[in-house]
Amino acid sequence: MGPNWIPSNIRFVISSTHLLAGGIESPLELRSLPGLERNDFLLSSDEANQFLDFTVIGLPQSMRFPTLKQLVINECGGLIGALRLSVDSLKGRFSKDMEPPEQALLQYFLSKDYVTNMDRCFGSAHSRPIGEDFKKFLKRIFVKEEDQPQNLAVVEDEKSYASLKKSGILVELPDATFTFSSPLAKRYYFKWVFPNRSLTMPTSLHELVHNVVESMSSNLLNRSTVAGDFPKEAVFQHLFLDGLARFTKADCSICPELSKIFRDPNSGGSDSCSFSTSGKYFPLGVADYVVVDLRRNKSGGQPPNIARHPKRITVFFKDDKFESAQCLFGSAETIVQINLAA
């Protein structure tokens, strides 16, 4: 409890980064402070918005685009250190540009270069998961399946798990499961969970999706469902994240929650409409895109008639059979059969 002479609307946020960033023992002993929990140190959305609007320490007036501000607030999840580093990073990157365009600001904020500036916030001494049990746990919570690892088989993974909790990348929920503390924490730790990146980029989005579908594990899909059912979206998200990382270079940013970042409550159209001049993704200046539609095909024969679209890839799986998939790429009339990995 604070002194009774401090107004109720005044809070002190203490940020100590020595132990995380450099392995140096913190000069402050904070354990003796009573009644302080993680949520006490988080800023609300309104407070974060006020921070970004501060004249000296906030974003310059030329950068205060509503979409960018909302993106920063959502990604940082109330962490004052992440907000502070975000502002500094944006200012440093565009220090010579008096009127940076919104598109350039958004693209930089979603890039790998931006995420690398978060070492002081989340720590730099992390390590790759080694055991399959720890890898599966981390990949599950990457697609919003909260979980808790049980008796990790590798000692190094136990240390890594403790480090992730200590640095605030993983947080415990009331039901004793864990999840990533914020979208930014998830993006920061991505390189450790998905380390196997390609040295080359695919020649097209169609080639990329073909490679990703081909790399998906049929055994995992079979184990993730029961007879007559279809795997949950989280299973496909997990496999797609793994494939996208495997077939793109390390400097290609993967943002698994982009649809949640760029919300468009007034749009009732299809995903392809979201990329139009009035769509929610338009500020990103997207050069190209495809929408991947995963469906079941009960007959297993010719897929039923669907409206072909140049920007859509439809992937059909026969009921209870995930060894192969039938794919329609764009407006092409030919159906492509892709055999999945084991």
Tab-separated table of C-alpha atoms in Angstrom:
chain	number	residue	atom	x	y	z
A	1	MET	CA	0.000	0.000	0.000
A	2	GLY	CA	1.265	3.479	-0.852
A	3	PRO	CA	1.296	6.492	1.516
A	4	ASN	CA	-2.120	8.050	1.967
A	5	TRP	CA	-0.840	11.448	0.779
A	6	ILE	CA	-0.313	10.136	-2.793
A	7	PRO	CA	-3.386	10.740	-4.994
A	8	SER	CA	-5.081	7.551	-6.200
A	9	ASN	CA	-4.408	8.444	-9.851
A	10	ILE	CA	-0.620	8.521	-9.350
A	11	ARG	CA	1.404	5.341	-9.860
A	12	PHE	CA	5.129	4.668	-9.890
A	13	VAL	CA	6.388	2.140	-12.449
A	14	ILE	CA	9.799	0.661	-11.624
A	15	SER	CA	11.697	-0.837	-14.567
A	16	SER	CA	14.883	-2.856	-13.973
A	17	THR	CA	16.584	-4.336	-17.036
A	18	HIS	CA	20.145	-5.095	-15.899
A	19	LEU	CA	19.487	-8.716	-14.953
A	20	LEU	CA	17.666	-9.509	-18.213
A	21	ALA	CA	19.839	-7.687	-20.729
A	22	GLY	CA	23.329	-8.346	-19.496
A	23	GLY	CA	23.281	-11.058	-16.872
A	24	ILE	CA	24.249	-8.504	-14.202
A	25	GLU	CA	22.714	-8.794	-10.764
A	26	SER	CA	20.101	-6.120	-10.177
A	27	PRO	CA	21.295	-3.404	-7.769
A	28	LEU	CA	17.772	-3.182	-6.331
A	29	GLU	CA	16.053	-5.625	-4.027
A	30	LEU	CA	12.346	-5.484	-4.903
A	31	ARG	CA	11.102	-8.620	-3.171
A	32	SER	CA	10.425	-6.789	0.071
A	33	LEU	CA	7.834	-4.501	-1.534
A	34	PRO	CA	4.391	-5.812	-0.543
A	35	GLY	CA	1.357	-6.296	-2.722
A	36	LEU	CA	2.922	-5.699	-6.139
A	37	GLU	CA	1.994	-8.046	-8.964
A	38	ARG	CA	2.560	-7.988	-12.705
A	39	ASN	CA	-0.782	-6.339	-13.474
A	40	ASP	CA	0.093	-3.449	-11.155
A	41	PHE	CA	2.889	-2.474	-13.511
A	42	LEU	CA	0.867	-2.575	-16.732
A	43	LEU	CA	-0.580	0.489	-18.408
A	44	SER	CA	-4.168	0.469	-19.589
A	45	SER	CA	-4.926	1.206	-23.244
A	46	ASP	CA	-5.922	4.754	-22.325
A	47	GLU	CA	-2.722	5.285	-20.342
A	48	ALA	CA	-0.608	3.889	-23.174
A	49	ASN	CA	-2.375	6.218	-25.595
A	50	GLN	CA	-1.617	9.174	-23.325
A	51	PHE	CA	2.034	8.086	-23.184
A	52	LEU	CA	2.283	8.032	-26.991
A	53	ASP	CA	0.780	11.544	-27.117
A	54	PHE	CA	3.239	13.084	-24.657
A	55	THR	CA	5.027	16.032	-26.261
A	56	VAL	CA	8.632	15.139	-25.398
A	57	ILE	CA	8.797	11.393	-24.693
A	58	GLY	CA	5.908	10.256	-26.907
A	59	LEU	CA	5.591	9.875	-30.661
A	60	PRO	CA	6.243	12.948	-32.793
A	61	GLN	CA	3.085	14.555	-34.121
A	62	SER	CA	3.976	13.380	-37.637
A	63	MET	CA	3.855	9.726	-36.485
A	64	ARG	CA	0.558	9.771	-34.585
A	65	PHE	CA	-1.465	7.824	-37.113
A	66	PRO	CA	-4.420	6.115	-35.357
A	67	THR	CA	-3.625	2.715	-36.889
A	68	LEU	CA	0.035	2.891	-35.855
A	69	LYS	CA	-0.800	3.991	-32.318
A	70	GLN	CA	-3.335	1.202	-31.892
A	71	LEU	CA	-0.843	-1.300	-33.277
A	72	VAL	CA	1.849	-0.200	-30.812
A	73	ILE	CA	-0.598	-0.328	-27.891
A	74	ASN	CA	-1.897	-3.800	-28.807
A	75	GLU	CA	1.554	-5.263	-29.453
A	76	CYS	CA	3.144	-3.937	-26.243
A	77	GLY	CA	0.344	-5.227	-24.012
A	78	GLY	CA	0.718	-2.509	-21.379
A	79	LEU	CA	4.486	-2.912	-20.851
A	80	ILE	CA	5.930	0.562	-20.259
A	81	GLY	CA	9.413	-0.633	-21.259
A	82	ALA	CA	8.145	-1.957	-24.582
A	83	LEU	CA	6.297	1.306	-25.266
A	84	ARG	CA	9.406	3.311	-24.418
A	85	LEU	CA	11.625	1.207	-26.689
A	86	SER	CA	9.009	1.312	-29.470
A	87	VAL	CA	8.963	5.098	-29.478
A	88	ASP	CA	12.767	5.284	-29.396
A	89	SER	CA	13.046	2.747	-32.202
A	90	LEU	CA	10.568	4.568	-34.455
A	91	LYS	CA	12.225	7.915	-33.780
A	92	GLY	CA	15.678	6.512	-34.506
A	93	ARG	CA	14.649	4.756	-37.702
A	94	PHE	CA	12.930	7.832	-39.151
A	95	SER	CA	15.127	10.533	-37.618
A	96	LYS	CA	15.908	12.026	-41.039
A	97	ASP	CA	12.329	11.930	-42.291
A	98	MET	CA	10.215	14.826	-41.051
A	99	GLU	CA	6.985	13.370	-42.502
A	100	PRO	CA	7.332	9.555	-42.550
A	101	PRO	CA	4.462	7.877	-44.453
A	102	GLU	CA	2.116	5.648	-42.466
A	103	GLN	CA	2.909	2.683	-44.700
A	104	ALA	CA	6.641	2.879	-43.960
A	105	LEU	CA	6.015	3.209	-40.210
A	106	LEU	CA	3.734	0.172	-40.115
A	107	GLN	CA	6.065	-1.956	-42.214
A	108	TYR	CA	9.015	-1.109	-39.993
A	109	PHE	CA	7.052	-1.812	-36.799
A	110	LEU	CA	6.171	-5.283	-38.095
A	111	SER	CA	9.725	-6.014	-39.280
A	112	LYS	CA	12.538	-8.067	-37.797
A	113	ASP	CA	14.661	-4.920	-37.390
A	114	TYR	CA	12.134	-3.492	-34.959
A	115	VAL	CA	11.867	-6.691	-32.902
A	116	THR	CA	15.650	-6.884	-32.427
A	117	ASN	CA	15.463	-3.658	-30.410
A	118	MET	CA	13.499	-5.429	-27.668
A	119	ASP	CA	16.475	-7.163	-26.008
A	120	ARG	CA	16.411	-4.795	-23.022
A	121	CYS	CA	12.722	-5.474	-22.518
A	122	PHE	CA	12.651	-9.266	-22.849
A	123	GLY	CA	16.290	-10.288	-22.353
A	124	SER	CA	18.806	-11.622	-24.843
A	125	ALA	CA	20.174	-14.733	-23.099
A	126	HIS	CA	17.436	-17.134	-24.223
A	127	SER	CA	18.051	-20.486	-25.904
A	128	ARG	CA	16.316	-22.767	-28.356
A	129	PRO	CA	14.039	-25.483	-26.972
A	130	ILE	CA	15.777	-28.857	-27.168
A	131	GLY	CA	13.319	-31.575	-26.127
A	132	GLU	CA	10.271	-32.395	-28.243
A	133	ASP	CA	8.015	-31.917	-25.211
A	134	PHE	CA	9.162	-28.312	-24.725
A	135	LYS	CA	8.996	-27.574	-28.464
A	136	LYS	CA	5.411	-28.825	-28.662
A	137	PHE	CA	4.419	-26.803	-25.606
A	138	LEU	CA	5.806	-23.568	-27.067
A	139	LYS	CA	4.265	-24.156	-30.488
A	140	ARG	CA	0.885	-24.875	-28.917
A	141	ILE	CA	0.801	-21.600	-27.036
A	142	PHE	CA	1.936	-19.824	-30.198
A	143	VAL	CA	-1.521	-20.561	-31.586
A	144	LYS	CA	-3.357	-19.565	-28.400
A	145	GLU	CA	-3.593	-23.020	-26.828
A	146	GLU	CA	-2.667	-22.285	-23.227
A	147	ASP	CA	-0.777	-25.138	-21.631
A	148	GLN	CA	1.785	-26.099	-19.021
A	149	PRO	CA	4.769	-28.366	-19.641
A	150	GLN	CA	4.992	-31.412	-17.421
A	151	ASN	CA	8.361	-32.782	-16.278
A	152	LEU	CA	10.561	-31.478	-19.086
A	153	ALA	CA	13.013	-34.180	-20.092
A	154	VAL	CA	15.982	-31.873	-20.785
A	155	VAL	CA	17.611	-29.877	-17.979
A	156	GLU	CA	18.475	-27.013	-20.342
A	157	ASP	CA	14.783	-26.686	-21.213
A	158	GLU	CA	13.924	-26.320	-17.526
A	159	LYS	CA	16.357	-23.405	-17.332
A	160	SER	CA	14.974	-21.887	-20.518
A	161	TYR	CA	11.417	-22.239	-19.209
A	162	ALA	CA	12.395	-20.452	-15.986
A	163	SER	CA	14.086	-17.698	-18.002
A	164	LEU	CA	10.976	-17.134	-20.130
A	165	LYS	CA	8.843	-16.744	-17.004
A	166	LYS	CA	11.363	-14.496	-15.282
A	167	SER	CA	11.711	-12.177	-18.275
A	168	GLY	CA	7.958	-11.811	-18.645
A	169	ILE	CA	7.711	-13.513	-22.032
A	170	LEU	CA	5.488	-16.227	-20.552
A	171	VAL	CA	2.845	-15.426	-17.929
A	172	GLU	CA	0.764	-17.724	-15.770
A	173	LEU	CA	-3.014	-17.628	-16.074
A	174	PRO	CA	-5.460	-18.199	-13.188
A	175	ASP	CA	-5.917	-21.861	-14.204
A	176	ALA	CA	-2.137	-22.479	-13.827
A	177	THR	CA	-1.512	-22.650	-17.580
A	178	PHE	CA	0.861	-20.333	-19.424
A	179	THR	CA	0.648	-18.102	-22.464
A	180	PHE	CA	2.736	-15.383	-24.108
A	181	SER	CA	2.419	-12.078	-22.274
A	182	SER	CA	1.822	-9.997	-25.413
A	183	PRO	CA	1.901	-10.239	-29.216
A	184	LEU	CA	5.271	-8.478	-29.126
A	185	ALA	CA	6.710	-11.065	-26.706
A	186	LYS	CA	5.546	-13.775	-29.086
A	187	ARG	CA	7.185	-12.082	-32.075
A	188	TYR	CA	10.394	-11.588	-30.090
A	189	TYR	CA	10.712	-15.263	-29.152
A	190	PHE	CA	9.694	-16.522	-32.599
A	191	LYS	CA	13.289	-17.042	-33.769
A	192	TRP	CA	13.974	-19.476	-30.923
A	193	VAL	CA	10.839	-21.558	-31.457
A	194	PHE	CA	11.157	-21.624	-35.263
A	195	PRO	CA	14.928	-21.463	-35.884
A	196	ASN	CA	15.054	-23.365	-39.195
A	197	ARG	CA	14.697	-20.577	-41.759
A	198	SER	CA	15.463	-20.868	-45.458
A	199	LEU	CA	18.431	-19.307	-47.248
A	200	THR	CA	16.237	-18.425	-50.233
A	201	MET	CA	12.738	-17.079	-50.806
A	202	PRO	CA	10.084	-18.821	-52.942
A	203	THR	CA	9.455	-17.297	-56.354
A	204	SER	CA	5.739	-16.747	-55.661
A	205	LEU	CA	3.086	-17.022	-52.964
A	206	HIS	CA	1.648	-20.040	-54.768
A	207	GLU	CA	5.005	-21.796	-54.502
A	208	LEU	CA	5.246	-20.875	-50.830
A	209	VAL	CA	1.793	-22.269	-49.985
A	210	HIS	CA	2.478	-25.416	-52.065
A	211	ASN	CA	5.675	-26.030	-50.077
A	212	VAL	CA	3.950	-25.371	-46.752
A	213	VAL	CA	1.065	-27.773	-47.471
A	214	GLU	CA	3.517	-30.419	-48.674
A	215	SER	CA	5.510	-30.107	-45.429
A	216	MET	CA	2.472	-30.516	-43.158
A	217	SER	CA	2.488	-33.682	-41.072
A	218	SER	CA	-0.312	-36.086	-42.031
A	219	ASN	CA	0.283	-38.076	-38.838
A	220	LEU	CA	-0.162	-34.986	-36.690
A	221	LEU	CA	-3.396	-34.097	-38.507
A	222	ASN	CA	-4.704	-37.640	-38.063
A	223	ARG	CA	-3.891	-37.600	-34.356
A	224	SER	CA	-5.563	-34.198	-33.917
A	225	THR	CA	-9.071	-35.316	-34.759
A	226	VAL	CA	-11.575	-38.123	-34.383
A	227	ALA	CA	-13.386	-40.070	-37.094
A	228	GLY	CA	-15.736	-37.859	-39.096
A	229	ASP	CA	-14.346	-34.634	-37.638
A	230	PHE	CA	-11.958	-31.984	-38.970
A	231	PRO	CA	-8.834	-30.690	-37.171
A	232	LYS	CA	-9.184	-27.465	-35.227
A	233	GLU	CA	-7.951	-24.207	-36.685
A	234	ALA	CA	-5.134	-24.083	-34.113
A	235	VAL	CA	-3.642	-27.304	-35.529
A	236	PHE	CA	-3.440	-25.839	-39.025
A	237	GLN	CA	-2.073	-22.571	-37.628
A	238	HIS	CA	0.689	-24.502	-35.883
A	239	LEU	CA	1.632	-26.376	-39.062
A	240	PHE	CA	1.435	-23.262	-41.223
A	241	LEU	CA	3.665	-21.282	-38.870
A	242	ASP	CA	6.219	-24.073	-38.957
A	243	GLY	CA	6.080	-24.244	-42.768
A	244	LEU	CA	6.178	-20.491	-43.328
A	245	ALA	CA	9.276	-20.241	-41.153
A	246	ARG	CA	10.922	-23.174	-42.938
A	247	PHE	CA	10.442	-21.769	-46.444
A	248	THR	CA	11.174	-18.068	-45.888
A	249	LYS	CA	14.365	-16.233	-45.015
A	250	ALA	CA	15.101	-15.010	-41.511
A	251	ASP	CA	14.508	-11.383	-42.489
A	252	CYS	CA	10.935	-12.216	-43.560
A	253	SER	CA	8.669	-11.233	-40.664
A	254	ILE	CA	5.834	-13.620	-39.776
A	255	CYS	CA	2.937	-12.029	-37.880
A	256	PRO	CA	0.523	-14.779	-36.776
A	257	GLU	CA	-2.056	-12.380	-35.320
A	258	LEU	CA	-2.249	-9.755	-38.051
A	259	SER	CA	-6.023	-10.085	-38.367
A	260	LYS	CA	-6.380	-9.261	-34.667
A	261	ILE	CA	-4.061	-6.272	-34.957
A	262	PHE	CA	-5.880	-4.697	-37.903
A	263	ARG	CA	-9.485	-4.956	-36.815
A	264	ASP	CA	-12.261	-3.769	-39.094
A	265	PRO	CA	-15.561	-3.976	-37.171
A	266	ASN	CA	-17.481	-2.302	-39.994
A	267	SER	CA	-16.438	-4.784	-42.672
A	268	GLY	CA	-18.627	-7.771	-43.375
A	269	GLY	CA	-16.902	-8.775	-46.600
A	270	SER	CA	-14.514	-11.582	-47.410
A	271	ASP	CA	-10.844	-11.667	-46.466
A	272	SER	CA	-9.900	-10.597	-49.987
A	273	CYS	CA	-11.901	-7.368	-49.495
A	274	SER	CA	-9.633	-6.526	-46.558
A	275	PHE	CA	-6.790	-5.791	-48.985
A	276	SER	CA	-8.778	-3.321	-51.112
A	277	THR	CA	-8.298	0.447	-50.904
A	278	SER	CA	-10.974	0.599	-48.197
A	279	GLY	CA	-9.900	-2.602	-46.406
A	280	LYS	CA	-8.208	-2.946	-43.045
A	281	TYR	CA	-4.842	-4.050	-44.495
A	282	PHE	CA	-4.581	-1.213	-47.020
A	283	PRO	CA	-2.260	0.948	-44.826
A	284	LEU	CA	0.393	-1.787	-45.034
A	285	GLY	CA	0.898	-1.227	-48.754
A	286	VAL	CA	0.678	-4.942	-49.513
A	287	ALA	CA	2.389	-5.857	-52.817
A	288	ASP	CA	0.691	-9.246	-53.109
A	289	TYR	CA	-1.415	-11.628	-51.051
A	290	VAL	CA	-3.369	-14.886	-51.103
A	291	VAL	CA	-6.131	-16.174	-48.862
A	292	VAL	CA	-5.736	-19.877	-47.982
A	293	ASP	CA	-9.059	-21.681	-47.514
A	294	LEU	CA	-8.859	-25.104	-45.817
A	295	ARG	CA	-11.895	-27.346	-46.340
A	296	ARG	CA	-13.086	-30.913	-46.078
A	297	ASN	CA	-14.229	-32.868	-49.145
A	298	LYS	CA	-16.444	-35.703	-47.978
A	299	SER	CA	-16.576	-37.462	-51.334
A	300	GLY	CA	-12.843	-37.478	-51.883
A	301	GLY	CA	-13.434	-37.036	-55.613
A	302	GLN	CA	-13.658	-33.868	-57.657
A	303	PRO	CA	-14.000	-30.953	-55.208
A	304	PRO	CA	-17.416	-29.273	-55.357
A	305	ASN	CA	-17.845	-26.177	-57.459
A	306	ILE	CA	-16.506	-23.082	-55.730
A	307	ALA	CA	-15.981	-19.529	-56.907
A	308	ARG	CA	-12.388	-19.323	-58.083
A	309	HIS	CA	-10.509	-16.138	-57.279
A	310	PRO	CA	-6.991	-15.080	-58.379
A	311	LYS	CA	-6.069	-14.377	-54.748
A	312	ARG	CA	-7.500	-17.541	-53.184
A	313	ILE	CA	-5.930	-20.962	-52.674
A	314	THR	CA	-8.415	-23.657	-51.640
A	315	VAL	CA	-7.052	-26.796	-49.973
A	316	PHE	CA	-9.381	-29.832	-49.732
A	317	PHE	CA	-8.887	-32.819	-47.434
A	318	LYS	CA	-10.930	-35.982	-47.666
A	319	ASP	CA	-12.660	-37.001	-44.434
A	320	ASP	CA	-10.232	-38.825	-42.119
A	321	LYS	CA	-7.591	-38.869	-44.863
A	322	PHE	CA	-4.721	-36.426	-44.514
A	323	GLU	CA	-2.037	-38.179	-46.528
A	324	SER	CA	-2.771	-35.880	-49.483
A	325	ALA	CA	-4.685	-32.724	-50.360
A	326	GLN	CA	-6.359	-31.400	-53.486
A	327	CYS	CA	-5.564	-27.757	-54.169
A	328	LEU	CA	-7.019	-25.065	-56.403
A	329	PHE	CA	-4.551	-22.263	-57.006
A	330	GLY	CA	-6.183	-18.974	-57.981
A	331	SER	CA	-8.238	-19.072	-61.156
A	332	ALA	CA	-6.541	-22.187	-62.534
A	333	GLU	CA	-8.849	-24.948	-63.750
A	334	THR	CA	-6.423	-27.763	-62.944
A	335	ILE	CA	-6.590	-29.391	-59.520
A	336	VAL	CA	-3.185	-30.047	-57.991
A	337	GLN	CA	-2.735	-33.051	-55.684
A	338	ILE	CA	-0.131	-32.572	-52.979
A	339	ASN	CA	1.188	-35.449	-50.889
A	340	LEU	CA	1.777	-34.438	-47.277
A	341	ALA	CA	4.767	-35.384	-45.167
A	342	ALA	CA	4.473	-38.265	-42.719
